[in-house]
Coordinates of C-alpha atoms in Angstrom, one line a residue:
X1 CA -38.1 38.0 15.3
X2 CA -41.6 36.9 14.7
X3 CA -42.9 36.9 11.1
X4 CA -45.8 39.1 9.7
X5 CA -47.8 38.5 6.5
X6 CA -49.9 41.6 5.5
X7 CA -53.0 40.8 3.2
X8 CA -55.0 43.5 1.4
X9 CA -56.1 44.1 -2.1
X10 CA -54.7 47.8 -2.2
X11 CA -51.2 48.3 -2.9
X12 CA -50.9 51.5 -1.0
X13 CA -52.3 49.9 2.1
X14 CA -49.8 47.1 1.9
X15 CA -46.9 49.2 1.4
X16 CA -48.0 51.9 3.9
X17 CA -48.6 49.3 6.7
X18 CA -45.3 47.5 6.1
X19 CA -43.5 51.0 6.6
X20 CA -45.8 52.5 9.2
X21 CA -43.7 51.6 12.1
X22 CA -40.3 50.1 12.9
X23 CA -41.7 46.5 13.3
X24 CA -38.3 45.2 14.8
X25 CA -38.8 47.4 18.0
X26 CA -41.6 45.0 19.0
X27 CA -40.0 41.8 18.0
X28 CA -41.5 41.4 14.4
X29 CA -40.6 41.7 10.8
X30 CA -42.8 41.8 7.7
X31 CA -41.8 38.9 5.5
X32 CA -44.1 39.6 2.5
X33 CA -47.4 40.8 1.4
X34 CA -50.4 39.5 -0.5
X35 CA -53.0 41.1 -2.6
X36 CA -55.9 38.5 -2.4
X37 CA -56.9 35.3 -0.2
X38 CA -55.4 32.8 -2.8
X39 CA -51.9 34.4 -2.7
X40 CA -52.2 34.8 1.0
X41 CA -52.7 31.1 1.5
X42 CA -49.7 30.3 -0.8
X43 CA -47.5 32.6 1.2
X44 CA -48.8 31.3 4.4
X45 CA -47.8 27.9 3.4
X46 CA -44.4 29.3 2.2
X47 CA -43.6 31.4 5.3
X48 CA -45.6 29.8 8.2
X49 CA -45.9 33.4 9.5
X50 CA -46.7 34.1 13.3
X51 CA -49.0 36.8 12.6
X52 CA -51.2 37.7 9.6
X53 CA -53.0 41.1 9.2
X54 CA -56.0 40.4 6.9
X55 CA -58.4 42.9 5.2
X56 CA -61.9 41.7 5.7
X57 CA -63.4 42.7 2.2
X58 CA -61.3 41.6 -0.9
X59 CA -62.4 40.6 -4.3
X60 CA -63.1 37.0 -4.7
X61 CA -62.6 35.1 -1.3
X62 CA -62.9 37.6 1.4
X63 CA -60.8 37.8 4.6
X64 CA -63.2 36.0 6.8
X65 CA -63.3 33.1 4.4
X66 CA -59.6 33.0 4.3
X67 CA -59.7 32.8 8.2
X68 CA -62.3 30.0 8.2
X69 CA -60.0 27.9 5.9
X70 CA -57.0 28.5 8.1
X71 CA -58.8 27.5 11.2
X72 CA -60.5 24.6 9.5
X73 CA -56.9 23.3 8.8
X74 CA -56.1 23.5 12.5
X75 CA -53.8 26.7 12.3
X76 CA -53.5 28.6 15.6
X77 CA -51.9 31.5 13.9
X78 CA -52.5 35.1 15.3
X79 CA -54.6 37.2 13.2
X80 CA -55.6 40.9 13.2
X81 CA -58.7 41.9 11.1
X82 CA -58.2 45.1 8.8
X83 CA -61.4 46.9 7.6
X84 CA -62.1 50.2 5.8
X85 CA -65.0 50.9 8.1
X86 CA -66.7 49.8 11.2
X87 CA -68.6 46.6 10.5
X88 CA -69.7 45.0 13.8
X89 CA -71.3 42.0 12.2
X90 CA -68.0 41.1 10.5
X91 CA -66.1 41.8 13.8
X92 CA -68.3 39.7 15.7
X93 CA -67.9 37.0 13.3
X94 CA -64.1 37.3 13.4
X95 CA -64.0 37.1 17.1
X96 CA -65.7 33.7 16.9
X97 CA -62.8 32.6 14.7
X98 CA -60.2 33.4 17.3
X99 CA -58.7 36.7 15.8
X100 CA -56.7 38.9 18.1
X101 CA -57.7 42.4 17.2
X102 CA -59.7 44.7 14.7
X103 CA -58.0 47.7 13.0
X104 CA -59.8 50.5 11.0
X105 CA -58.2 52.2 8.1
X106 CA -56.4 54.3 8.1
X107 CA -54.6 52.4 10.8
X108 CA -53.8 54.1 14.1
X109 CA -49.9 53.7 14.8
X110 CA -50.5 53.6 18.6
X111 CA -53.3 50.9 18.3
X112 CA -51.3 48.7 16.1
X113 CA -48.2 49.0 18.5
X114 CA -50.6 48.1 21.5
X115 CA -51.5 44.8 19.6
X116 CA -47.9 44.0 18.9
X117 CA -46.8 44.3 22.5
X118 CA -49.6 42.0 23.7
X119 CA -49.1 39.5 20.8
X120 CA -45.2 39.4 21.3
X121 CA -45.9 38.5 25.0
X122 CA -48.3 35.9 23.9
X123 CA -46.0 34.2 21.4
X124 CA -43.2 34.2 24.0
X125 CA -45.3 32.6 26.5
X126 CA -46.6 30.0 23.9
X127 CA -43.1 29.1 23.0
X128 CA -42.1 28.8 26.6
X129 CA -45.1 26.5 27.2
X130 CA -44.4 24.4 24.2
X131 CA -40.7 24.0 25.2
X132 CA -41.9 22.8 28.7
X133 CA -44.4 20.4 27.3
X134 CA -41.6 19.1 24.9
X135 CA -39.2 18.8 27.7
X136 CA -41.9 16.8 29.7
X137 CA -42.5 14.5 26.7
X138 CA -38.7 13.9 26.3
X139 CA -38.3 13.1 29.9
X140 CA -41.3 10.7 29.8
X141 CA -40.0 8.9 26.7
X142 CA -36.6 8.7 28.1
X143 CA -38.0 7.4 31.4
X144 CA -40.1 4.8 29.5
X145 CA -37.1 3.7 27.4
X146 CA -34.9 3.4 30.6
X147 CA -37.4 1.2 32.4
X148 CA -37.7 -1.3 29.5
X149 CA -33.9 -1.3 28.7
X150 CA -33.0 -2.1 32.2
X151 CA -35.9 -4.7 32.7
X152 CA -37.4 -2.3 35.4
X153 CA -41.0 -1.9 34.0
X154 CA -43.6 -3.2 36.2
X155 CA -46.6 -2.3 34.1
X156 CA -48.7 -5.1 32.3
X157 CA -48.6 -5.6 28.6
X158 CA -51.5 -3.5 27.8
X159 CA -50.6 -0.5 29.9
X160 CA -47.1 -0.7 28.4
X161 CA -48.5 -0.7 24.8
X162 CA -50.8 2.2 25.5
X163 CA -48.0 4.4 27.0
X164 CA -45.7 3.4 23.9
X165 CA -48.4 4.6 21.7
X166 CA -49.0 7.9 23.6
X167 CA -45.2 8.5 23.5
X168 CA -45.1 8.1 19.7
X169 CA -42.9 5.0 20.0
X170 CA -45.2 2.4 18.5
X171 CA -43.1 1.2 15.6
X172 CA -42.9 -2.0 13.7
X173 CA -39.3 -2.9 14.8
X174 CA -36.6 -1.4 17.0
X175 CA -32.7 -1.0 17.2
X176 CA -30.8 0.4 20.0
X177 CA -27.6 2.1 19.0
X178 CA -25.0 3.1 21.6
X179 CA -22.4 5.9 21.0
X180 CA -19.3 6.1 23.1
X181 CA -17.2 9.2 23.1
X182 CA -13.4 9.0 23.5
X183 CA -10.9 9.7 25.0
X184 CA -12.7 9.9 28.4
X185 CA -10.3 12.4 29.8
X186 CA -11.2 15.0 27.2
X187 CA -15.1 14.6 27.7
X188 CA -17.2 16.7 29.9
X189 CA -20.9 17.1 30.4
X190 CA -21.1 20.1 28.1
X191 CA -19.6 18.0 25.2
X192 CA -22.2 15.2 25.8
X193 CA -25.0 17.5 26.0
X194 CA -24.2 19.5 23.0
X195 CA -23.7 16.5 20.9
X196 CA -26.9 14.8 22.1
X197 CA -28.9 18.0 21.5
X198 CA -27.6 18.3 17.9
X199 CA -28.3 14.6 17.1
X200 CA -31.7 14.9 18.8
X201 CA -32.7 17.8 16.4
X202 CA -31.6 15.9 13.4
X203 CA -33.4 12.8 14.4
X204 CA -36.6 14.9 15.1
X205 CA -36.3 16.6 11.7
X206 CA -36.0 13.4 9.9
X207 CA -38.4 11.5 12.1
X208 CA -35.9 8.7 12.2
X209 CA -35.6 7.8 15.8
X210 CA -35.3 9.2 19.4
X211 CA -32.0 10.0 21.4
X212 CA -31.5 9.4 25.1
X213 CA -28.7 8.8 27.6
X214 CA -27.9 5.7 29.5
X215 CA -24.8 5.2 31.8
X216 CA -21.9 6.8 30.1
X217 CA -23.3 6.3 26.5
X218 CA -25.4 8.3 24.2
X219 CA -28.2 6.2 23.0
X220 CA -30.4 6.2 19.9
X221 CA -33.7 4.2 19.3
X222 CA -33.7 3.7 15.5
X223 CA -37.0 3.8 13.8
X224 CA -37.2 1.2 11.0
X225 CA -37.0 2.3 7.3
X226 CA -36.8 0.7 4.1
X227 CA -33.3 1.7 3.9
X228 CA -31.8 0.9 7.2
X229 CA -28.2 0.7 6.0
X230 CA -28.7 4.2 4.6
X231 CA -30.1 5.3 7.9
X232 CA -27.1 4.0 9.8
X233 CA -24.7 5.7 7.4
X234 CA -26.6 9.0 8.0
X235 CA -26.5 8.4 11.8
X236 CA -22.8 7.9 11.5
X237 CA -22.0 11.1 9.4
X238 CA -24.1 13.0 11.7
X239 CA -22.2 11.7 14.9
X240 CA -19.0 12.4 13.0
X241 CA -19.8 16.0 12.4
X242 CA -21.2 16.7 16.0
X243 CA -18.1 15.0 17.6
X244 CA -15.5 16.6 15.3
X245 CA -16.4 20.1 16.6
X246 CA -15.0 19.0 20.1
X247 CA -12.0 17.1 18.8
X248 CA -13.3 13.8 20.1
X249 CA -13.4 10.3 18.7
X250 CA -16.4 8.0 18.9
X251 CA -17.6 4.3 18.6
X252 CA -21.0 3.2 17.6
X253 CA -22.6 -0.2 18.2
X254 CA -25.9 -1.4 17.0
X255 CA -27.9 -4.0 18.8
X256 CA -30.0 -6.8 17.2
X257 CA -33.4 -5.6 15.8
X258 CA -36.4 -6.6 18.0
X259 CA -40.1 -6.6 16.8
X260 CA -41.7 -5.2 20.0
X261 CA -40.9 -2.4 22.5
X262 CA -40.9 -4.7 25.5
X263 CA -37.9 -6.6 24.0
X264 CA -35.7 -3.6 23.8
X265 CA -33.4 -5.0 26.5
X266 CA -32.3 -7.6 24.0
X267 CA -31.1 -5.1 21.5
X268 CA -29.6 -3.0 24.4
X269 CA -27.6 -5.9 25.7
X270 CA -26.3 -6.9 22.4
X271 CA -25.3 -3.4 21.6
X272 CA -23.6 -3.0 24.8
X273 CA -21.8 -6.3 24.5
X274 CA -20.4 -5.1 21.1
X275 CA -19.4 -1.6 22.3
X276 CA -17.6 -3.0 25.2
X277 CA -15.8 -5.5 22.8
X278 CA -15.2 -2.9 20.2
X279 CA -11.4 -3.2 20.1
X280 CA -11.7 -6.8 18.6
X281 CA -14.0 -5.9 15.8
X282 CA -13.0 -5.1 12.2
X283 CA -12.9 -1.6 11.0
X284 CA -16.7 -1.2 10.3
X285 CA -17.9 2.4 10.8
X286 CA -20.7 0.9 13.0
X287 CA -20.3 -2.3 14.9
X288 CA -23.2 -4.5 14.1
X289 CA -24.3 -8.2 13.8
X290 CA -22.6 -8.2 10.4
X291 CA -19.1 -6.9 11.7
X292 CA -16.3 -9.4 12.2
X293 CA -15.1 -10.1 15.6
X294 CA -11.4 -11.0 15.5
X295 CA -11.9 -13.2 18.5
X296 CA -13.9 -15.7 16.6
X297 CA -11.6 -15.8 13.6
X298 CA -8.5 -17.5 15.4
X299 CA -8.1 -20.6 17.3
X300 CA -7.3 -20.5 21.1
X301 CA -3.8 -20.9 22.2
X302 CA -2.4 -21.8 25.5
X303 CA -0.8 -18.8 27.3
X304 CA 2.3 -20.4 28.0
X305 CA 3.0 -21.0 24.4
X306 CA 2.2 -17.4 23.6
X307 CA 4.9 -15.7 25.7
X308 CA 7.7 -17.7 23.8
X309 CA 6.0 -17.0 20.4
X310 CA 5.8 -13.2 21.2
X311 CA 9.4 -13.1 22.2
X312 CA 10.4 -14.7 18.9
X313 CA 8.3 -12.6 16.8
X314 CA 9.9 -9.5 18.1
X315 CA 13.3 -10.6 17.0
X316 CA 11.8 -11.5 13.6
X317 CA 10.4 -8.1 13.3
X318 CA 13.8 -6.5 14.1
X319 CA 15.4 -8.8 11.5
X320 CA 12.9 -8.0 8.7
X321 CA 13.7 -4.4 9.2
X322 CA 17.4 -5.1 9.3
X323 CA 17.3 -6.8 5.9
X324 CA 14.8 -4.2 4.5
X325 CA 11.9 -6.6 3.9
X326 CA 9.0 -4.3 5.2
X327 CA 6.4 -6.5 3.7
X328 CA 7.6 -9.3 5.9
X329 CA 7.5 -6.8 8.8
X330 CA 3.9 -5.9 8.1
X331 CA 2.8 -9.6 8.1
X332 CA 4.6 -10.2 11.3
X333 CA 2.8 -7.3 13.1
X334 CA -0.6 -8.8 11.9
X335 CA 0.5 -12.3 13.1
X336 CA 1.4 -10.7 16.5
X337 CA -2.2 -9.5 16.9
X338 CA -3.7 -12.8 16.0
X339 CA -1.4 -14.6 18.6
X340 CA -2.6 -12.1 21.4
X341 CA -6.2 -12.5 20.4
X342 CA -5.9 -16.4 20.2
X343 CA -4.4 -16.3 23.8
X344 CA -7.4 -14.0 24.9
X345 CA -5.3 -10.9 25.9
X346 CA -7.3 -8.1 27.0
X347 CA -7.5 -4.8 25.1
X348 CA -5.0 -3.2 27.6
X349 CA -2.7 -6.2 27.5
X350 CA -2.4 -6.0 23.7
X351 CA -2.0 -2.4 23.7
X352 CA 0.9 -2.7 26.2
X353 CA 2.5 -5.6 24.5
X354 CA 2.7 -3.9 21.3
X355 CA 4.2 -0.8 22.9
X356 CA 6.8 -3.1 24.4
X357 CA 7.5 -4.8 21.1
X358 CA 8.0 -1.5 19.3
X359 CA 10.2 -0.3 22.2
X360 CA 12.3 -3.4 22.0
X361 CA 12.8 -3.3 18.2
X362 CA 13.7 0.4 18.3
X363 CA 16.3 -0.1 20.9
X364 CA 18.0 -2.9 19.0
X365 CA 18.0 -0.8 15.8
X366 CA 19.3 2.4 17.5
X367 CA 22.2 0.1 19.1
X368 CA 22.8 -1.4 15.7
X369 CA 22.6 1.8 13.6
X370 CA 23.4 4.9 15.6
X371 CA 22.6 7.2 12.7
X372 CA 18.9 6.3 13.3
X373 CA 17.5 9.6 14.9
X374 CA 15.2 9.1 17.7
X375 CA 13.8 12.3 19.3
X376 CA 12.7 11.4 22.7
X377 CA 9.9 13.9 22.7
X378 CA 8.5 12.7 19.4
X379 CA 8.9 8.9 20.5
X380 CA 7.1 9.6 23.7
X381 CA 4.1 11.1 21.8
X382 CA 4.1 8.2 19.5
X383 CA 4.1 5.6 22.4
X384 CA 1.3 7.5 24.1
X385 CA -0.9 7.1 21.1
X386 CA -0.9 3.3 21.7
X387 CA -3.7 3.9 24.0
X388 CA -6.0 6.1 21.7
X389 CA -6.7 3.9 18.7
X390 CA -10.3 2.4 18.7
X391 CA -9.7 -1.2 17.2
X392 CA -6.9 -3.7 16.9
X393 CA -6.6 -3.3 13.1
X394 CA -6.2 0.4 13.6
X395 CA -3.5 -0.2 16.2
X396 CA -1.7 -2.6 14.0
X397 CA -1.5 -0.2 11.3
X398 CA -0.2 2.3 13.7
X399 CA 2.6 0.2 14.9
X400 CA 3.5 -0.4 11.3
X401 CA 3.7 3.3 10.5
X402 CA 5.9 3.8 13.5
X403 CA 8.4 1.3 12.5
X404 CA 8.4 2.5 8.9
X405 CA 9.2 6.0 10.1
X406 CA 12.2 4.9 12.0
X407 CA 13.4 2.3 9.3
X408 CA 13.2 4.7 6.4
X409 CA 16.7 6.0 6.7
X410 CA 18.1 2.6 7.0
X411 CA 16.1 1.1 4.1
X412 CA 16.9 4.2 1.9
X413 CA 20.7 3.6 2.4
X414 CA 20.3 -0.1 1.6
X415 CA 18.4 0.9 -1.5
X416 CA 21.0 3.3 -2.5
X417 CA 23.6 0.6 -2.3
X418 CA 21.4 -1.7 -4.3
X419 CA 20.8 0.9 -7.2
X420 CA 24.7 1.5 -7.1
X421 CA 25.2 -2.2 -7.8
X422 CA 23.0 -2.0 -10.6
X423 CA 24.5 1.0 -12.2
X424 CA 28.0 -0.4 -11.8
X425 CA 26.8 -3.7 -13.5
X426 CA 25.4 -1.5 -16.4
X427 CA 28.8 0.2 -16.8
X428 CA 30.6 -3.0 -16.8
X429 CA 28.1 -5.0 -19.0
X430 CA 26.5 -2.2 -21.2
X431 CA 27.2 -4.2 -24.4
X432 CA 25.0 -7.1 -23.2
X433 CA 21.2 -7.6 -23.6
X434 CA 20.5 -6.1 -20.1
X435 CA 16.8 -6.3 -19.1
X436 CA 15.2 -4.7 -15.8
X437 CA 13.3 -8.0 -15.3
X438 CA 16.5 -10.1 -15.4
X439 CA 18.2 -7.9 -12.8
X440 CA 15.0 -7.8 -10.7
X441 CA 15.1 -11.5 -10.5
X442 CA 18.9 -11.5 -9.7
X443 CA 18.4 -9.1 -6.8
X444 CA 15.2 -10.7 -5.6
X445 CA 12.8 -7.7 -6.3
X446 CA 9.6 -7.1 -8.0
X447 CA 10.6 -5.5 -11.4
X448 CA 8.0 -2.6 -11.2
X449 CA 9.2 -1.8 -7.7
X450 CA 12.8 -2.0 -8.7
X451 CA 12.2 0.1 -11.8
X452 CA 10.3 2.9 -9.7
X453 CA 13.3 2.7 -7.1
X454 CA 15.8 3.0 -9.9
X455 CA 14.3 6.2 -11.3
X456 CA 13.7 7.8 -7.9
X457 CA 17.5 7.4 -7.1
X458 CA 19.1 8.1 -10.6
X459 CA 16.5 10.4 -12.0
X460 CA 16.1 8.1 -15.0
X461 CA 14.3 5.1 -16.0
X462 CA 16.4 1.8 -16.2
X463 CA 16.2 1.8 -20.1
X464 CA 17.1 5.5 -20.4
X465 CA 20.1 5.2 -18.1
X466 CA 21.3 2.2 -20.1
X467 CA 20.8 4.1 -23.4
X468 CA 22.9 7.1 -22.1
X469 CA 25.7 4.9 -21.1
X470 CA 25.7 3.2 -24.4
X471 CA 25.7 6.5 -26.4
X472 CA 28.8 7.8 -24.3
X473 CA 30.6 4.6 -25.0
X474 CA 29.6 4.8 -28.7
X475 CA 31.0 8.5 -28.9
X476 CA 34.3 7.3 -27.4
X477 CA 34.5 4.5 -30.1
X478 CA 33.6 6.9 -32.9
X479 CA 36.1 9.4 -31.6
X480 CA 38.7 6.6 -31.9
X481 CA 37.8 6.1 -35.6
X482 CA 35.6 2.9 -35.2
X483 CA 33.0 2.5 -38.1
X484 CA 29.5 3.3 -37.3
X485 CA 28.1 -0.2 -37.7
X486 CA 30.9 -1.6 -35.6
X487 CA 30.5 1.0 -32.8
X488 CA 26.8 0.0 -32.8
X489 CA 27.5 -3.6 -32.3
X490 CA 30.1 -3.2 -29.7
X491 CA 27.8 -1.0 -27.4
X492 CA 25.0 -3.6 -27.6
X493 CA 23.0 -2.8 -30.8
X494 CA 22.5 -5.5 -33.5
X495 CA 20.4 -3.1 -35.7
X496 CA 22.5 -0.2 -37.0
X497 CA 19.4 1.8 -38.0
X498 CA 18.0 1.5 -34.6
X499 CA 21.4 2.6 -33.1
X500 CA 21.2 5.8 -35.4
X501 CA 17.7 6.6 -34.3
X502 CA 18.7 6.3 -30.6
X503 CA 22.0 8.3 -31.2
X504 CA 20.1 11.2 -32.7
X505 CA 17.5 11.1 -30.0
X506 CA 20.1 11.6 -27.3
X507 CA 22.8 13.6 -29.1
X508 CA 20.6 15.8 -31.5
X509 CA 22.7 14.7 -34.5
X510 CA 23.4 11.4 -36.4
X511 CA 26.5 9.3 -35.8
X512 CA 27.9 10.4 -39.2
X513 CA 27.5 14.0 -38.6
X514 CA 29.0 13.6 -35.1
X515 CA 32.2 12.0 -36.8
X516 CA 32.5 14.8 -39.4
X517 CA 32.3 17.4 -36.6
X518 CA 35.1 15.9 -34.8

């Protein structure tokens, strides 16, 4: 629907004109009315209407003065003049201001409808023309960018600069951003076109860059701002939202910043290098010159030495799980990645080797512990995902998750055995000065971790469990006629008052009342 603003100082005229016809039948809707030129100008700025119907004679600034003001500002809005009587001098002046018609009050319904039919066609044609011009301009910009990115531009420097200025691409600096959608088998032209269109609109609305396509990538030419980091984060969020709709993943790489348009190929080359090497970068949302490339963080190793090291580390990962040391397992998985990077394994070789290591470890575990359930369908899906993760750190974390998943039953049984040993020890030595920290040291565990594990399995904290055992033993002794202070000492309490306090806390009565009741 095209929008209409009605301007007349008479309320009855404004209301009557708004309801005279069914505007929607002609592709229009009345968005508001105004009683004078000042109010009309404010609402024009608020609504940006496609058509204004303006009364010529109004108190204060008249209709023609309002039209002159709009035209002076460069507005090409459609305008129909409204007057209470035939005033040819006004009409003649109005025509010189590019108005589209002249209506006499009371307004003839057929005459108004005739104007609306003509204006609708004109507005449709204008939009079509603007779209075509915009498409030509977009194509021209993209062609210009391609020619410079690929070093195919044959223009001399002055001609190139002029074309850059005309295309609206004359900026202080430039960064080429490349976006790769994954996985390839789920991508079609419709996805790419839809994502590109959505991002293009966002860039245009914020005047922050220009979008284009090159090879299999979506490219963005980033316009410099005082907050480049914020601009990159905004781009990442916009890409994430656009891609999520299609259930895809993505990788973004930024090229080095250059100070002139004719150096774009340098920014493009560095962006291309980074996106092709994306698997070996850290988990930065956007790969840039500040991102860490894992290849440069480990010394190179001879390939012949690596095979033996990887075979050995597979066995060590299995043994780490077997003894329940998952922290060691995690560090070995990290070490495995470093070894392969140092030997310059390709991305595919690393993915394949990790899948082989997991298969090897799981086979040994299932042979040793038949109780570990391995659903072949689930396992198959898990192994397939080795080829979906976008970086080495993410892949390593995934390997860790898989092995944790299958080791959980084994580890849980081992932990239950450990806690059983602790509870047995408490029942045998409840009268001693037992401390969780001491037992943690004996069993070679972190005390906080062991305390949490103890509560998860027994339902009580270590101290609560110990207190309950002591109270049960104290009741047995009191039942046998042992004096209160003696019973307290025999179950591990040196302070009889503290013993009484604990006894009442757990039993609800004092030791003396307990004895009387017996």
